[in-house]
XYZ file of C-alpha atoms in Angstrom:
712
model
C -96.051 -21.688 -3.797
C -93.349 -23.991 -5.213
C -89.681 -23.228 -4.987
C -88.475 -22.790 -8.521
C -84.828 -22.622 -7.401
C -84.978 -26.186 -5.890
C -83.188 -28.537 -8.164
C -83.453 -32.408 -8.677
C -81.027 -34.735 -10.587
C -82.043 -37.638 -12.867
C -81.635 -40.036 -10.020
C -84.045 -38.021 -7.968
C -86.495 -37.948 -10.811
C -86.396 -41.716 -10.992
C -87.147 -42.123 -7.342
C -90.065 -39.781 -7.505
C -91.577 -41.661 -10.253
C -90.505 -45.073 -9.256
C -88.560 -45.942 -12.261
C -84.985 -46.658 -13.236
C -82.566 -44.131 -14.499
C -82.790 -45.402 -18.012
C -86.481 -44.483 -18.227
C -85.693 -40.813 -17.199
C -83.127 -40.875 -20.107
C -85.751 -42.213 -22.517
C -88.284 -39.511 -21.447
C -85.700 -36.720 -22.147
C -85.097 -38.242 -25.696
C -88.630 -39.118 -26.639
C -90.697 -35.957 -25.114
C -89.998 -32.715 -26.524
C -91.745 -31.002 -23.597
C -89.604 -32.641 -20.793
C -87.933 -29.821 -18.655
C -84.760 -28.653 -19.825
C -81.511 -28.729 -17.377
C -81.090 -25.725 -15.211
C -77.781 -26.679 -13.642
C -75.317 -29.571 -12.908
C -73.021 -30.809 -15.736
C -73.541 -32.222 -19.049
C -73.134 -35.653 -17.889
C -74.944 -35.105 -14.684
C -77.724 -32.368 -15.193
C -80.136 -31.157 -12.707
C -83.697 -29.736 -13.269
C -86.057 -27.552 -11.643
C -88.107 -29.607 -9.231
C -91.281 -27.580 -9.896
C -91.049 -28.127 -13.628
C -90.407 -31.753 -13.064
C -93.391 -32.368 -10.738
C -95.782 -30.532 -13.298
C -94.389 -32.635 -16.134
C -94.695 -36.014 -14.240
C -98.240 -34.926 -12.961
C -99.293 -34.051 -16.482
C -97.984 -37.442 -17.703
C -99.780 -39.242 -14.915
C -96.577 -40.471 -13.349
C -96.581 -38.574 -10.071
C -99.732 -40.118 -8.536
C -98.054 -42.621 -6.313
C -94.839 -40.781 -5.331
C -94.803 -40.796 -1.478
C -94.796 -37.412 0.320
C -91.557 -38.243 2.070
C -89.783 -38.547 -1.268
C -91.065 -35.318 -2.670
C -89.858 -33.471 0.697
C -86.527 -35.108 0.510
C -86.075 -33.855 -3.072
C -86.878 -30.359 -2.113
C -84.442 -30.539 0.993
C -81.560 -32.265 -1.052
C -81.979 -29.628 -3.944
C -82.430 -26.580 -1.805
C -80.591 -23.619 -3.124
C -78.730 -22.877 0.118
C -77.778 -26.580 0.415
C -79.142 -29.456 2.331
C -77.782 -28.601 5.584
C -79.379 -25.273 5.736
C -82.388 -26.779 4.519
C -82.428 -29.598 7.151
C -81.697 -26.806 9.953
C -84.680 -24.745 8.802
C -86.760 -27.908 8.945
C -85.643 -28.991 12.349
C -86.464 -25.488 13.647
C -90.010 -25.771 12.201
C -90.427 -29.348 13.431
C -89.651 -28.112 16.948
C -92.122 -25.346 16.724
C -94.722 -28.126 15.575
C -93.773 -30.362 18.192
C -93.862 -27.781 21.195
C -96.472 -25.484 19.919
C -98.678 -27.010 17.218
C -101.476 -24.221 17.258
C -98.860 -21.693 16.463
C -97.816 -23.317 13.341
C -101.357 -23.899 12.482
C -102.063 -20.207 12.549
C -98.744 -19.216 10.811
C -99.173 -21.846 7.993
C -102.595 -20.636 7.101
C -101.004 -17.311 5.620
C -99.095 -16.400 2.687
C -95.443 -17.483 2.136
C -94.248 -13.833 2.677
C -96.350 -13.759 5.944
C -95.081 -17.026 7.099
C -91.415 -16.121 6.575
C -91.936 -12.759 8.389
C -93.737 -14.088 11.427
C -91.793 -17.375 11.847
C -88.563 -15.933 13.541
C -90.819 -14.509 16.467
C -92.568 -17.911 16.880
C -89.054 -19.782 16.960
C -87.783 -17.274 19.718
C -90.536 -18.327 22.053
C -89.627 -21.928 21.562
C -85.846 -21.514 21.580
C -85.450 -19.441 24.620
C -86.846 -22.030 27.148
C -85.356 -24.958 25.244
C -81.850 -23.773 24.225
C -81.185 -20.571 26.229
C -81.596 -16.798 25.621
C -78.642 -16.646 23.207
C -80.499 -18.886 20.784
C -83.107 -16.511 20.279
C -80.809 -13.908 18.489
C -80.539 -14.136 14.748
C -77.461 -15.641 13.223
C -74.584 -13.134 13.258
C -73.282 -12.157 9.929
C -69.522 -12.018 8.989
C -68.281 -8.527 9.169
C -65.417 -7.610 6.638
C -64.474 -4.002 7.328
C -61.235 -3.069 5.342
C -58.901 -0.749 7.356
C -55.876 1.318 6.083
C -52.915 -0.659 4.802
C -50.849 0.443 7.830
C -53.602 -0.563 10.483
C -52.285 -3.168 12.939
C -53.560 -6.733 12.463
C -57.248 -7.118 13.705
C -58.086 -9.063 16.904
C -59.221 -12.729 16.409
C -62.895 -13.077 15.281
C -65.431 -12.805 18.040
C -68.908 -14.513 18.228
C -70.299 -11.518 16.309
C -68.244 -12.018 13.199
C -67.149 -15.627 13.241
C -70.164 -17.469 12.086
C -69.151 -18.545 8.656
C -65.481 -18.570 9.590
C -65.705 -19.825 13.197
C -62.645 -19.065 15.350
C -61.626 -21.907 17.605
C -61.318 -19.275 20.453
C -64.931 -18.273 20.203
C -67.582 -20.932 21.192
C -71.119 -20.057 20.106
C -74.604 -21.318 20.711
C -75.474 -24.145 18.226
C -78.716 -22.874 17.274
C -79.754 -19.292 16.199
C -83.008 -17.985 15.263
C -83.087 -17.541 11.275
C -84.325 -14.313 9.876
C -87.337 -14.007 7.630
C -85.095 -13.320 4.554
C -83.038 -16.518 5.224
C -86.383 -18.492 5.607
C -88.228 -17.212 2.543
C -86.395 -19.620 0.100
C -87.301 -22.648 2.513
C -91.044 -21.906 2.928
C -92.126 -24.330 0.257
C -90.097 -27.077 1.857
C -91.267 -26.047 5.362
C -95.004 -26.541 4.240
C -93.985 -29.942 2.936
C -92.295 -30.925 6.165
C -95.363 -29.849 8.116
C -97.365 -32.129 5.960
C -95.069 -34.903 6.471
C -95.143 -34.379 10.413
C -98.743 -34.613 10.183
C -98.267 -37.992 8.724
C -95.300 -39.324 10.769
C -94.934 -37.083 13.818
C -92.325 -34.332 14.136
C -89.553 -36.335 15.638
C -89.798 -39.105 13.152
C -89.838 -36.724 10.356
C -86.602 -35.122 11.416
C -85.113 -38.472 11.931
C -86.125 -39.639 8.444
C -84.711 -36.464 6.763
C -81.397 -36.499 8.936
C -81.080 -40.263 8.304
C -81.318 -39.723 4.539
C -78.794 -36.889 4.661
C -76.383 -38.990 6.631
C -76.782 -41.996 4.200
C -76.147 -39.753 1.213
C -72.984 -38.152 2.642
C -71.507 -41.295 4.570
C -67.741 -39.944 4.347
C -68.629 -36.929 6.014
C -69.591 -38.075 9.347
C -68.415 -40.533 11.750
C -71.240 -42.303 13.338
C -71.501 -43.946 16.936
C -73.765 -47.121 16.571
C -76.834 -47.002 18.610
C -75.785 -50.331 20.512
C -72.474 -48.853 21.525
C -74.061 -45.735 22.603
C -76.484 -47.506 24.816
C -73.665 -49.602 26.452
C -71.764 -46.429 26.986
C -74.628 -44.724 28.642
C -75.290 -47.814 30.848
C -71.839 -47.717 31.948
C -71.967 -44.212 33.202
C -75.156 -44.813 34.878
C -78.103 -42.503 35.687
C -77.124 -38.862 35.356
C -79.148 -35.660 35.617
C -76.424 -33.607 33.800
C -74.676 -35.010 30.754
C -71.964 -33.640 28.647
C -70.700 -34.844 25.184
C -67.857 -32.475 24.174
C -67.537 -34.101 20.735
C -71.273 -34.694 20.155
C -71.302 -35.456 16.367
C -74.832 -36.710 15.487
C -75.787 -36.886 19.207
C -76.102 -40.691 19.459
C -74.385 -40.684 22.873
C -76.735 -37.976 24.363
C -79.796 -39.672 22.807
C -78.947 -42.756 24.578
C -78.355 -41.082 27.912
C -81.531 -38.892 27.654
C -83.973 -41.102 29.839
C -86.089 -38.476 31.836
C -87.253 -34.834 31.247
C -85.378 -33.357 34.254
C -82.020 -33.872 32.723
C -79.692 -31.170 31.445
C -77.811 -32.288 28.214
C -74.738 -30.216 27.120
C -73.365 -30.575 23.591
C -70.397 -29.225 21.482
C -69.046 -29.982 18.254
C -66.483 -28.129 16.180
C -68.636 -28.574 12.993
C -71.445 -25.927 13.115
C -73.881 -27.815 11.078
C -73.425 -31.035 13.166
C -73.787 -28.942 16.455
C -77.191 -27.393 15.122
C -78.507 -30.472 13.893
C -77.577 -32.462 17.037
C -79.094 -29.656 19.397
C -82.429 -29.899 17.332
C -82.389 -33.710 17.332
C -82.131 -33.682 21.033
C -84.846 -31.266 21.594
C -87.119 -33.387 19.387
C -86.007 -36.507 21.176
C -86.660 -35.391 24.907
C -88.122 -32.557 26.909
C -84.658 -32.044 28.617
C -82.860 -28.853 28.589
C -80.398 -28.671 25.836
C -77.421 -26.492 25.555
C -75.489 -27.099 22.334
C -72.549 -25.041 21.171
C -70.250 -24.784 18.210
C -66.471 -24.489 18.704
C -63.234 -26.575 19.162
C -63.815 -28.070 22.369
C -60.167 -28.403 23.605
C -59.216 -24.892 22.469
C -62.545 -23.299 23.284
C -64.516 -24.949 25.708
C -68.259 -23.713 25.705
C -68.897 -25.170 29.222
C -65.884 -24.239 31.407
C -67.960 -23.969 34.616
C -69.801 -27.167 34.227
C -69.600 -30.146 36.706
C -71.540 -32.855 35.024
C -72.928 -36.093 36.592
C -71.630 -37.912 33.425
C -69.608 -37.372 30.437
C -69.740 -39.562 27.227
C -67.532 -38.841 24.463
C -66.399 -40.383 21.075
C -63.573 -38.125 20.313
C -61.571 -37.660 17.042
C -58.575 -40.017 16.931
C -54.952 -39.345 16.167
C -55.345 -35.618 15.776
C -51.929 -33.843 15.759
C -53.424 -30.259 15.689
C -55.437 -30.472 18.679
C -53.776 -27.344 20.576
C -50.668 -28.919 21.822
C -48.697 -25.475 21.481
C -51.377 -23.199 22.823
C -52.510 -25.287 25.768
C -49.327 -26.058 27.522
C -50.351 -24.395 30.895
C -54.118 -25.125 30.827
C -55.396 -26.133 34.248
C -57.084 -29.327 32.729
C -54.002 -31.287 32.500
C -54.235 -32.545 36.149
C -52.711 -35.851 35.242
C -49.832 -34.519 32.965
C -49.567 -32.463 29.910
C -50.207 -34.724 26.807
C -47.803 -35.245 24.081
C -48.520 -33.947 20.585
C -49.299 -37.492 19.507
C -51.740 -38.050 22.525
C -54.778 -36.057 21.733
C -56.892 -38.957 23.160
C -55.426 -38.282 26.586
C -56.304 -34.620 26.116
C -59.849 -35.513 25.872
C -59.731 -37.927 28.809
C -58.525 -35.021 31.171
C -60.947 -32.864 29.532
C -63.767 -35.268 30.535
C -62.405 -35.552 34.092
C -62.125 -31.763 34.511
C -65.765 -31.463 33.648
C -67.052 -33.883 35.894
C -68.197 -33.438 39.405
C -66.486 -35.461 42.215
C -67.515 -39.037 41.902
C -69.065 -38.390 38.434
C -68.428 -41.012 35.709
C -67.065 -40.753 32.189
C -67.147 -43.186 29.478
C -64.804 -42.483 26.274
C -64.383 -44.688 23.050
C -60.704 -44.970 22.644
C -58.347 -46.289 19.977
C -56.373 -49.191 21.322
C -52.916 -47.574 20.750
C -53.882 -45.089 23.652
C -53.534 -48.097 25.991
C -50.134 -48.826 25.335
C -48.118 -46.094 23.512
C -44.967 -45.129 25.525
C -45.543 -41.332 25.060
C -48.565 -41.572 27.299
C -47.336 -43.929 29.992
C -46.950 -41.396 32.715
C -50.389 -39.977 32.254
C -51.766 -43.539 32.472
C -49.800 -44.263 35.492
C -51.305 -41.143 37.225
C -54.773 -41.834 36.190
C -54.381 -45.291 37.681
C -52.586 -44.269 40.926
C -55.395 -41.615 41.703
C -58.272 -44.065 40.927
C -59.424 -42.036 37.824
C -59.221 -44.682 35.441
C -61.623 -47.479 36.675
C -61.892 -49.859 33.603
C -60.550 -50.477 30.165
C -62.851 -52.553 27.903
C -61.656 -54.115 24.678
C -64.462 -54.159 22.135
C -64.792 -56.618 19.172
C -63.648 -55.663 15.758
C -66.371 -53.978 13.943
C -68.049 -52.459 16.977
C -67.707 -48.817 15.739
C -65.628 -46.914 12.989
C -62.945 -47.595 11.966
C -64.504 -51.085 11.768
C -61.157 -52.917 11.247
C -59.845 -52.094 14.659
C -61.047 -53.474 18.021
C -61.576 -50.287 19.990
C -61.458 -49.759 23.717
C -63.875 -48.214 26.169
C -62.361 -46.111 29.166
C -64.522 -45.886 32.198
C -63.347 -42.864 34.239
C -64.465 -41.504 37.617
C -63.482 -38.240 39.028
C -61.950 -39.319 42.398
C -63.363 -37.681 45.575
C -60.143 -39.003 47.420
C -57.247 -41.206 46.333
C -57.998 -44.830 47.020
C -55.990 -46.781 49.561
C -55.334 -49.760 47.190
C -56.632 -48.938 43.640
C -57.732 -51.457 41.188
C -58.631 -51.395 37.610
C -61.016 -53.667 35.689
C -59.728 -55.048 32.426
C -62.378 -56.690 29.986
C -61.997 -58.138 26.659
C -65.185 -59.115 24.775
C -63.395 -59.451 21.355
C -64.638 -63.130 21.256
C -68.124 -61.778 20.674
C -67.210 -60.511 17.020
C -69.718 -61.439 14.405
C -68.792 -63.439 11.304
C -70.328 -61.051 8.780
C -69.942 -57.226 8.338
C -73.021 -56.625 10.632
C -71.039 -56.062 13.578
C -70.571 -58.123 17.044
C -73.116 -59.814 19.061
C -74.216 -56.985 20.942
C -76.420 -58.772 23.259
C -73.666 -60.913 24.435
C -71.165 -58.030 24.465
C -73.585 -55.919 26.638
C -74.389 -58.898 29.066
C -70.697 -59.608 29.656
C -69.381 -56.063 30.069
C -72.210 -54.958 32.402
C -72.172 -58.132 34.493
C -68.255 -57.597 35.003
C -68.759 -53.863 35.807
C -71.450 -54.379 38.323
C -69.568 -57.079 39.920
C -66.546 -54.912 40.091
C -68.488 -52.129 41.789
C -69.936 -54.439 44.597
C -67.919 -54.870 47.872
C -65.840 -57.988 48.172
C -63.261 -59.522 45.963
C -63.966 -59.592 42.229
C -64.177 -63.082 40.721
C -61.864 -63.556 37.844
C -63.392 -64.726 34.475
C -60.626 -66.325 32.408
C -60.301 -64.920 29.113
C -62.901 -62.243 29.771
C -62.628 -60.006 32.836
C -60.141 -59.395 35.581
C -59.698 -56.809 38.331
C -55.920 -56.012 38.771
C -54.295 -54.116 41.468
C -52.849 -50.902 40.032
C -49.305 -51.694 41.474
C -49.021 -54.423 38.997
C -49.353 -52.286 36.000
C -47.009 -49.644 36.992
C -43.976 -50.623 35.157
C -41.900 -48.977 32.468
C -44.823 -49.537 29.866
C -47.985 -48.993 31.936
C -49.625 -51.216 29.177
C -53.435 -51.317 29.842
C -54.289 -53.496 26.909
C -56.644 -56.153 28.475
C -55.551 -59.119 26.277
C -52.157 -58.695 27.737
C -53.151 -59.237 31.351
C -56.347 -61.607 31.207
C -55.677 -65.250 31.974
C -56.510 -67.695 29.295
C -59.762 -69.871 29.445
C -59.333 -72.765 31.995
C -57.261 -75.767 30.333
C -59.991 -78.442 31.025
C -62.682 -76.424 29.089
C -60.315 -75.725 26.286
C -59.464 -79.519 25.807
C -63.171 -80.522 26.059
C -64.074 -77.925 23.533
C -61.229 -79.059 21.236
C -62.614 -82.683 21.533
C -66.233 -81.675 20.779
C -64.932 -79.719 17.778
C -62.973 -82.717 16.478
C -66.147 -84.961 16.782
C -68.325 -82.577 15.072
C -65.842 -82.223 12.235
C -65.842 -86.034 11.796
C -69.500 -86.129 11.585
C -69.402 -83.218 9.117
C -66.771 -84.802 6.775
C -68.858 -88.008 6.686
C -72.018 -86.112 5.677
C -69.999 -84.134 3.101
C -68.684 -87.386 1.591
C -72.330 -88.766 1.167
C -73.333 -85.419 -0.511
C -70.633 -85.645 -2.986
C -72.221 -85.237 -6.408
C -72.296 -88.487 -8.788
C -70.099 -88.715 -11.685
C -70.831 -86.090 -14.290
C -71.931 -87.805 -17.652
C -70.948 -86.077 -20.904
C -73.941 -84.370 -22.814
C -74.083 -82.190 -25.903
C -74.370 -78.286 -25.293
C -78.124 -77.499 -25.021
C -79.776 -74.958 -27.334
C -82.530 -73.597 -25.242
C -84.636 -70.556 -26.085
C -83.675 -67.955 -23.566
C -85.301 -65.138 -21.655
C -84.024 -62.630 -19.271
C -84.902 -61.705 -15.569
C -86.070 -58.103 -16.840
C -88.519 -59.873 -19.372
C -89.783 -62.255 -16.577
C -90.277 -59.310 -14.217
C -92.304 -57.287 -16.883
C -94.429 -60.403 -17.681
C -95.283 -60.986 -13.898
C -93.421 -64.402 -13.609
C -91.368 -62.881 -10.853
C -91.026 -59.852 -8.817
C -87.700 -57.881 -8.504
C -86.776 -55.795 -5.298
C -83.498 -53.981 -4.268
C -82.178 -53.844 -0.700
C -83.393 -50.762 1.233
C -82.006 -48.042 3.365
C -83.900 -48.925 6.682
C -87.143 -49.938 8.314
C -89.746 -49.216 10.914
C -88.229 -51.775 13.325
C -84.878 -53.399 14.026
C -84.653 -56.691 12.515
C -81.917 -58.971 11.231
C -80.425 -57.940 8.015
C -79.163 -60.236 5.376
C -76.030 -58.497 3.941
C -74.095 -59.163 0.638
C -71.447 -60.697 2.865
C -73.848 -63.150 4.410
C -74.915 -64.395 1.013
C -71.385 -64.822 -0.207
C -70.393 -66.768 2.851
C -73.546 -68.712 3.418
C -74.028 -67.385 6.921
C -77.105 -66.110 8.629
C -78.446 -62.400 8.772
C -75.745 -60.383 10.413
C -76.367 -56.838 9.580
C -78.220 -53.653 10.607
C -79.873 -50.921 8.828
C -80.718 -47.485 10.244
C -84.052 -47.304 11.735
C -86.331 -44.998 9.512
C -89.979 -44.835 8.298
C -89.103 -46.537 5.027
C -90.602 -50.001 4.360
C -87.734 -52.628 4.663
C -87.744 -55.337 1.901
C -88.131 -58.592 4.010
C -87.130 -61.932 2.569
C -89.714 -64.882 2.377
C -89.152 -68.758 1.877
C -88.522 -69.429 -1.957
C -86.947 -66.025 -2.689
C -83.742 -65.899 -4.549
C -81.158 -63.259 -3.485
C -78.327 -62.184 -5.668
C -75.215 -59.893 -4.817
C -74.686 -57.081 -7.458
C -71.236 -56.270 -6.494
C -67.916 -58.261 -6.464
C -68.096 -60.323 -9.685
C -68.957 -63.759 -8.038
C -71.605 -66.250 -9.432
C -73.800 -66.495 -6.439
C -77.285 -66.698 -5.874
C -79.122 -67.927 -2.609
C -82.490 -69.516 -2.117
C -84.115 -68.167 1.142
C -85.308 -70.975 3.499
C -87.337 -70.894 6.740
C -84.242 -70.115 8.870
C -83.417 -66.784 7.077
C -86.971 -65.768 6.048
C -88.158 -62.574 7.700
C -84.747 -60.908 7.482
C -84.506 -57.442 5.896
C -82.677 -57.244 2.476
C -79.387 -55.433 2.951
C -77.621 -53.017 0.321
C -76.076 -54.349 -2.973
C -78.495 -57.158 -2.966
C -81.382 -57.854 -5.327
C -84.403 -60.153 -4.337
C -86.271 -62.122 -6.798
C -89.599 -63.486 -5.949
C -90.667 -66.046 -8.535
C -94.327 -67.032 -9.036
C -94.126 -70.849 -8.149
C -96.644 -71.624 -10.892
C -94.206 -70.171 -13.505
C -90.728 -70.330 -12.165
C -88.925 -72.990 -9.938
C -86.824 -71.022 -7.244
C -83.826 -73.589 -7.296
C -84.034 -73.710 -11.090
C -83.828 -69.946 -11.224
C -80.927 -69.937 -8.395
C -79.045 -72.419 -10.315
C -78.889 -70.917 -13.683
C -78.056 -67.488 -12.417
C -74.927 -68.811 -11.037
C -73.595 -69.738 -14.431
C -70.199 -68.247 -14.991
C -70.862 -67.206 -18.649
C -74.266 -66.014 -17.690
C -72.671 -63.640 -15.026
C -70.086 -62.494 -17.452
C -72.477 -61.251 -19.990
C -74.694 -59.345 -17.456
C -71.645 -57.586 -15.821
C -70.190 -54.256 -16.169
C -66.730 -53.423 -15.163
C -65.254 -50.227 -13.419
C -61.902 -49.649 -12.566
C -62.278 -51.000 -9.091
C -65.342 -53.120 -9.197
C -67.710 -55.396 -11.190
C -71.385 -54.754 -11.078
C -73.973 -57.128 -11.953
C -77.087 -56.052 -13.944
C -79.516 -58.701 -12.566
C -82.193 -57.810 -15.349
C -79.729 -58.989 -18.116
C -79.325 -62.437 -16.524
C -80.663 -65.230 -18.795
C -82.791 -68.242 -17.966
C -84.008 -71.001 -20.361
C -87.521 -71.263 -21.344
C -88.436 -74.675 -19.996
C -91.714 -76.399 -18.908
C -92.222 -76.220 -15.057
C -91.488 -80.086 -14.739
C -88.231 -79.774 -16.501
C -87.316 -76.636 -14.340
C -88.015 -78.822 -11.172
C -85.795 -81.585 -12.494
C -82.806 -79.280 -12.725
C -83.888 -77.596 -9.551
C -83.586 -80.721 -7.591
C -80.018 -81.178 -8.725
C -79.049 -77.500 -8.047
C -80.578 -78.088 -4.535
C -78.223 -81.215 -3.859
C -75.254 -79.201 -5.051
C -76.246 -76.400 -2.496
C -76.419 -78.724 0.447
C -72.838 -80.251 -0.762
C -71.470 -76.608 -0.936
C -73.039 -75.769 2.636
C -71.460 -78.934 4.086
C -68.029 -78.183 2.696
C -68.224 -74.586 4.161
C -69.148 -75.939 7.706
C -66.304 -78.559 7.336
C -63.895 -75.744 6.544
C -64.991 -73.494 9.399
C -64.613 -76.512 12.044
C -61.351 -77.406 10.601
C -59.952 -73.848 11.020
C -61.367 -73.664 14.661
C -59.738 -77.173 15.495
C -56.246 -76.023 13.907
C -56.257 -72.570 15.550
C -57.342 -74.281 19.061
C -54.549 -76.786 18.688
C -51.930 -74.260 17.964
C -53.195 -72.070 21.018
C -53.548 -75.071 23.377
C -50.050 -76.172 22.502
C -48.467 -72.859 22.769
C -50.053 -71.845 26.256
C -49.546 -75.246 27.723
C -53.115 -76.222 28.063
C -53.026 -79.080 25.670
C -50.301 -81.830 26.007
C -48.129 -82.603 22.744
C -49.022 -86.380 23.089
């Protein structure tokens, strides 16, 4: 039975049929039997998914639609919303993962029988995985009006606070849904089970969750996988792990390395807590205890003493409970000011660690130097609770424009006689593009310094990178822990030698650039060529057109729009998913579609094999019909880009299909292509010279001002 209540937008129909939005608009105008809108707005209508599938199938347009796309449309158009649909899907995928024969038996019956029997089967899985509380159905909100003179009701409890959760009532993250709640989801659940047979239960949930996160990027703050792995490595092996602000579960996934672990998670957002708990259960055989509630006001694990605490807390929260929690026993190192919510999270982490346990928190850089937190920082240092402050490169995690810090904590078993703190700054490993830092270099530098700091004996300073500082040297009026303010600069000899090398390289590059300077341009009459468009060439088979994807099976370098604009190598990342990434090949032409610049890049052997990032279009010409350099050169014409662009209030978007190209014989194309190729070499040499010049100027300023370079 198909769910007639599930709706799909025109964009969803286009993805299902593998066409553009314009084709869907044409179908609506030309076919009187095209399904009528059932919701949405006049400008953005929605249609019944069952009717759309029936029409597409009748027209022969549904044959090649991937199963995953149909399942995603069912989920995103679910009548109770995509979060409820994704939660129900996660529940069934866990059943399929843990007890596949049970699902096969239930799935063989009618939809009504499946909805009726499914809660009982889920309880059998939830009880050992999440605890007995999760086996109960979701409590419903109780609204019982009393007389007008009745006193104010007590705060909501776990029985009546599901839809309007009280911060004073932590609850299990996952509850067993009832048959009535599951019935509208049954068509989706059958599709999810079919997809799981193809991909696997865990991969299916990761695919659906990834699509949901990509569709709602502003609703969720994600912790990058590379950063999560680094934080888990700093904490070390742990049997019991807590994340009190779990979000989408990246930190606990990184820490879950063996089946005998116990994972504890909590988040104030009920939907995140539920999805993360299911995600962790599908990722590992460890025990998972997920909870919903405001951690600082309503800790769900007050008796826990964990081996490790990993946390990416919310930053700069004023309403964290300052007024209600003044006498909370967790403030062992001092009561945090209203503006110091991050120091409240630090002390919460220490309170949930066993003696000798490790905690790693992602912190804003201001937390290391704000005057309002100096007394707490001082006490953390004196008692040996704060072991390291690590300054990350810009772009390591959101907000990407700020170099965030990692604080490494250790719950002290006894106060150290002469405490030291490790200060590390790996900002030098920031990437040139938007793809983030060089994570391999960051990881090696941080872990090498941390492991050396933990070994007996004196820590060897690494100028500009790492230093172990006696705590007494930091206990001044500011207690400023920003690593850059305490690290010695790189050795003077190394700096001078590096500047000499940069200067010599710049000289060679300038000589090369001069040799590549284009010859004098001769005047010619404006040409009147017959023109074609990229869209016509694509339809005729002279080239193939692809757009940047949302993920791929494996982690490969990603060519971003910034890389194309700046002429640098692939620097980006895409989330790992079961979608096929678009990989570049030599001779491809890549065009950014945002920003209004006239740019096209021909892929060479050094950039071939990279995945195509978002906001990029790839053109793969047939070498027997179109020369790649001829194509790229004419696409860069200013007038050509202007006529193919559309303008919004804040951005310019290029319609690549409307870009024009002269109809010329292949030999003539190659003649133009050779000239465009030499211009490209000249442009790249100019860019390289500019970067070297900037590096030399910055190095000279730094060397003169810190005394490592003599003025004459």
